[in-house]
Coordinates of C-alpha atoms in Angstrom, one line a residue:
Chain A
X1 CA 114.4 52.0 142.7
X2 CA 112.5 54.1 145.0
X3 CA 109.4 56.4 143.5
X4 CA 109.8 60.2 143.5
X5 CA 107.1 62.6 143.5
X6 CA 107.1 65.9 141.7
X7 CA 104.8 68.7 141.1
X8 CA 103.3 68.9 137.6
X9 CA 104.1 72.3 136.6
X10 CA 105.9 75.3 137.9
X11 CA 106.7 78.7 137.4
X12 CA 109.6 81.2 137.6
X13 CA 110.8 85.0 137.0
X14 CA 113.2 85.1 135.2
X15 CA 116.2 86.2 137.4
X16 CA 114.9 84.6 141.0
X17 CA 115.5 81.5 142.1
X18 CA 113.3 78.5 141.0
X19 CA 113.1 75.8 144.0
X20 CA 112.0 72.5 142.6
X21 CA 110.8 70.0 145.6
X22 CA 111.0 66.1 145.3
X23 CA 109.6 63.5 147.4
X24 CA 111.3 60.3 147.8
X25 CA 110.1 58.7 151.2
X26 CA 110.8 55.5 149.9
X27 CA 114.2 56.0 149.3
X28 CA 116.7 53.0 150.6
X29 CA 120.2 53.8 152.2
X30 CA 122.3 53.4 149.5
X31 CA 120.1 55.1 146.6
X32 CA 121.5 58.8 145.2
X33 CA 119.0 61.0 144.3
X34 CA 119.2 62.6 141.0
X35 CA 118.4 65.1 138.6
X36 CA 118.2 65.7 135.1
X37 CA 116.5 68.3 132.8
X38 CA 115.2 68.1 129.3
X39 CA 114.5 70.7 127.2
X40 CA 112.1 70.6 124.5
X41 CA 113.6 68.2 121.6
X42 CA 116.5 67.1 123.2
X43 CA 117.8 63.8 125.5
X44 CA 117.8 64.1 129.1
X45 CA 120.8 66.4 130.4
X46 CA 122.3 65.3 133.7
X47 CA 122.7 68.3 136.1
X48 CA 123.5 67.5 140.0
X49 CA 123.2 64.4 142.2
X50 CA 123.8 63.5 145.9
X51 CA 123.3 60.9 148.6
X52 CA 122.8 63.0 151.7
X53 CA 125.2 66.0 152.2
X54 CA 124.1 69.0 149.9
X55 CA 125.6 69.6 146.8
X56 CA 126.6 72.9 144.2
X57 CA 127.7 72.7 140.6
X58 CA 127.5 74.8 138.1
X59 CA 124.5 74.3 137.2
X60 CA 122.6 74.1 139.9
X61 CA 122.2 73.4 144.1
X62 CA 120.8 70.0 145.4
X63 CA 119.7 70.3 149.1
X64 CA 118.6 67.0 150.8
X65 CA 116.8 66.6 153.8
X66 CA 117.8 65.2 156.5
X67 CA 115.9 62.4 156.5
X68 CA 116.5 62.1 152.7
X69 CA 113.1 62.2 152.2
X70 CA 113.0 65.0 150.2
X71 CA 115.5 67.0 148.2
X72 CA 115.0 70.6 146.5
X73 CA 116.9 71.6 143.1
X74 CA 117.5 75.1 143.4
X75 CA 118.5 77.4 140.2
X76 CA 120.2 80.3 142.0
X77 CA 119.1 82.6 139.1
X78 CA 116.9 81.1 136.3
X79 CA 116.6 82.4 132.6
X80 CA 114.4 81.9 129.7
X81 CA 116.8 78.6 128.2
X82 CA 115.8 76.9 132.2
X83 CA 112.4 76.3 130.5
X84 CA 112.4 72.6 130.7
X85 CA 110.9 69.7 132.2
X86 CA 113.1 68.3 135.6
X87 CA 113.0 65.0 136.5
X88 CA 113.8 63.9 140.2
X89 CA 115.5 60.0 140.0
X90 CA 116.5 57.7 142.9
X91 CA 118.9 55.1 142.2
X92 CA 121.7 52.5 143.1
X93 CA 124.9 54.4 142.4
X94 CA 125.8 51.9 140.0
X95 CA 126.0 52.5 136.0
X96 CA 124.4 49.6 135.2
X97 CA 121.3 50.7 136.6
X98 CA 118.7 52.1 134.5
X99 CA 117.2 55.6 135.5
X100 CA 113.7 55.3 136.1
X101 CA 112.1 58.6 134.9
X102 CA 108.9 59.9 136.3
X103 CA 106.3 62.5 134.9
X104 CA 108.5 65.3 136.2
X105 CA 108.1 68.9 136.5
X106 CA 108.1 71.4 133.9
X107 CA 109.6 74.2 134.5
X108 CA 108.4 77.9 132.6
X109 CA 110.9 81.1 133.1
X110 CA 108.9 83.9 132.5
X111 CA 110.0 87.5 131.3
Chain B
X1 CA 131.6 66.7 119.2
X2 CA 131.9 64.0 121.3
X3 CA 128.9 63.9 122.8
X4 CA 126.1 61.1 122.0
X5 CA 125.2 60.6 118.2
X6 CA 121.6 59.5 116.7
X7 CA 120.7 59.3 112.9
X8 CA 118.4 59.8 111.5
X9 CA 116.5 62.6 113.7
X10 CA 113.0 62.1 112.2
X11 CA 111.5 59.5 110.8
X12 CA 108.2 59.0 109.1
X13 CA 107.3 55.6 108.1
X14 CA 104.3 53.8 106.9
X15 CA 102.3 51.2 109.0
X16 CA 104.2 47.6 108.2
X17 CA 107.3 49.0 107.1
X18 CA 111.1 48.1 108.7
X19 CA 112.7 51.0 110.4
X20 CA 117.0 50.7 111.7
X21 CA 118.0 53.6 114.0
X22 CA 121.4 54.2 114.9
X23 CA 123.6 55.1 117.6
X24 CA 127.0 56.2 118.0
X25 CA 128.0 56.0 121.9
X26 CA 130.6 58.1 123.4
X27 CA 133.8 56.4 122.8
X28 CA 134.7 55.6 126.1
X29 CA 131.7 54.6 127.7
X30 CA 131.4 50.9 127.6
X31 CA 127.3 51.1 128.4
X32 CA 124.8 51.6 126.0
X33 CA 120.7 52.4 126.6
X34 CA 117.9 52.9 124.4
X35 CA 114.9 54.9 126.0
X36 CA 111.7 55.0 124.1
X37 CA 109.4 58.4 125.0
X38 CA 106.0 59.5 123.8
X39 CA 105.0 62.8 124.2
X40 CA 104.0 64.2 127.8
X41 CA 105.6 61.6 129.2
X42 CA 109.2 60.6 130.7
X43 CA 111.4 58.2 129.0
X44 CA 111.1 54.3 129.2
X45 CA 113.6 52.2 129.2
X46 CA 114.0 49.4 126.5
X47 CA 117.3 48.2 127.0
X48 CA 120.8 48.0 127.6
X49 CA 124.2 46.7 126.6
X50 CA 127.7 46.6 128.5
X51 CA 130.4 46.3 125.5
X52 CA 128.8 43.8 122.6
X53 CA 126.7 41.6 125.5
X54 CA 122.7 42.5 125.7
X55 CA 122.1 42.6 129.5
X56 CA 119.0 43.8 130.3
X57 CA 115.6 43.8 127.8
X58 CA 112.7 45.8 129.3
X59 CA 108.9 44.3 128.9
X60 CA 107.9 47.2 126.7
X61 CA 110.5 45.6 124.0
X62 CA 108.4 43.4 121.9
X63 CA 109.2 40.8 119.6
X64 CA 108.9 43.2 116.6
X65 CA 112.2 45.2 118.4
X66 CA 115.7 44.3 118.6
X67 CA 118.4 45.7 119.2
X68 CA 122.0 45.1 118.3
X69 CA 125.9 46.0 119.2
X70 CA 127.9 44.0 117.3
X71 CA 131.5 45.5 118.1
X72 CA 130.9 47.3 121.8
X73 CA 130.5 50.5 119.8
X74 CA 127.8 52.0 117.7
X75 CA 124.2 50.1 118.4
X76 CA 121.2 49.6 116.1
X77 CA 117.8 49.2 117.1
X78 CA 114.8 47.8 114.7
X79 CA 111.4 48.0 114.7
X80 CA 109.6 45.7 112.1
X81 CA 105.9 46.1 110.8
X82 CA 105.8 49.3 112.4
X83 CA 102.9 50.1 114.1
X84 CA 101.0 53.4 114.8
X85 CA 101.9 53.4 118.5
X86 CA 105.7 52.9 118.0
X87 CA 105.4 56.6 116.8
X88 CA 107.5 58.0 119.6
X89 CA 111.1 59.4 120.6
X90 CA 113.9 57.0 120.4
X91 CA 116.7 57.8 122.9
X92 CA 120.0 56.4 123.2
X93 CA 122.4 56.6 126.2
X94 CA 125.8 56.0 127.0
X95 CA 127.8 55.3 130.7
X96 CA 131.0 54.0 132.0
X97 CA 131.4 51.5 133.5
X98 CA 131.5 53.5 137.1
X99 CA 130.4 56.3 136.2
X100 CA 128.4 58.3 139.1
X101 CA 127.2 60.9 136.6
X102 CA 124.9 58.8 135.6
X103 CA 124.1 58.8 131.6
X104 CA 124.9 61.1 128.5
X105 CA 122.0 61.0 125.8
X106 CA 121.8 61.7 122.7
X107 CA 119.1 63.8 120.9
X108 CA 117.0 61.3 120.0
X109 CA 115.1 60.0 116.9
X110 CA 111.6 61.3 116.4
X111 CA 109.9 58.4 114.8
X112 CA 106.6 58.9 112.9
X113 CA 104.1 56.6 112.0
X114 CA 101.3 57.1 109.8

């Protein structure tokens, strides 16, 4: 799987949108990029994923470049229980392929 | 709840001593994982099973682990003669078989040991 790069920390408002950049220049034509979220004690929770066209949930926006070089997770309107770390993953859209987590970026709403 | 299950949640252990942890998959998903992560860092992957059949064991899974899913449900993973730097979190992950969403963990086991 190809590597991702993340920053190390961010932070918020609470109420704006956090933008969370991820680089994956590495990435092959048939790897999804991926994100997931873990707050403090918990397992990883899956939030959005996408191979080139943007995507919207619930949860959350994913915007891919162009070039799928880079993607952006984009909480429209962040609150205190977004305090997490955020993990950017590239993979093989296959289940049987492990995710490969990196550091990720961790994420603090503020008041 | 149908979500991923772990028991125990914490465990502290001394140094040498046996220590089972168990996982109860979602019920559906035929693919089981078992992460391992120590604090300030993302999770590792150990290993991985697809119904009863062990497919994929990472380095990082040492002679002293093993893990076992002896019906293609719940798993169990092992640790003997524990060791100070097994003191981690012990995650465990469920798929199906085509599943795009990727994995639903569990909570994970904090193991301890001292």
């Amino acid at each position: 799987d190809a590597k991702t790069t993340q920053p190390t920390s961010m932070d918020c408002a609470e109420g704006r949108a956090a933008n969370l950049p991820c680089n994956h220049s590495t990435i092959s034509g048939n790897e999804y990029v991926y994100w997931y979220r873990q707050i403090h004690s918990q397992g990883p929770q899956y939030i959005i994923h996408g191979l080139k066209n943007n995507e919207t949930n619930e949860m959350a926006s994913l915007i891919i470049t162009e070039d799928r070089k880079s993607s952006t997770l984009i909480l429209p309107h962040a609150t205190l229980r977004d305090t997490a770390v955020y993990y950017c993953i590239v993979r093989v859209n296959n289940a049987g392929n492990m995710l490969t987590f990196g550091g990720g970026t961790r994420l603090m709403v503020k008041p | 709840d149908t979500g991923v299950s772990q028991d125990p949640r914490h465990k502290i252990t001394k140094r040498g001593q046996n220590v089972t942890f168990r996982c109860d998959p979602i019920s559906e998903h035929n693919r089981l994982y078992w992460y391992r992560q120590t604090l300030g860092q993302g999770p590792e992957f150990l290993t991985y099973f697809q119904n009863e059949a062990q497919l994929e064991k990472s380095r990082l899974l040492s002679d002293r682990f093993s893990a076992e899913r002896p019906k293609g449900s719940f798993s169990t993973l092992e640790i003997q003669r524990t060791e100070q730097g097994d003191s981690a979190m012990y995650l465990c992950a469920s798929s199906q078989l085509a599943n795009e969403r990727g994995y639903t963990f569990g909570s994970g086991t904090r193991l301890t040991v001292v």
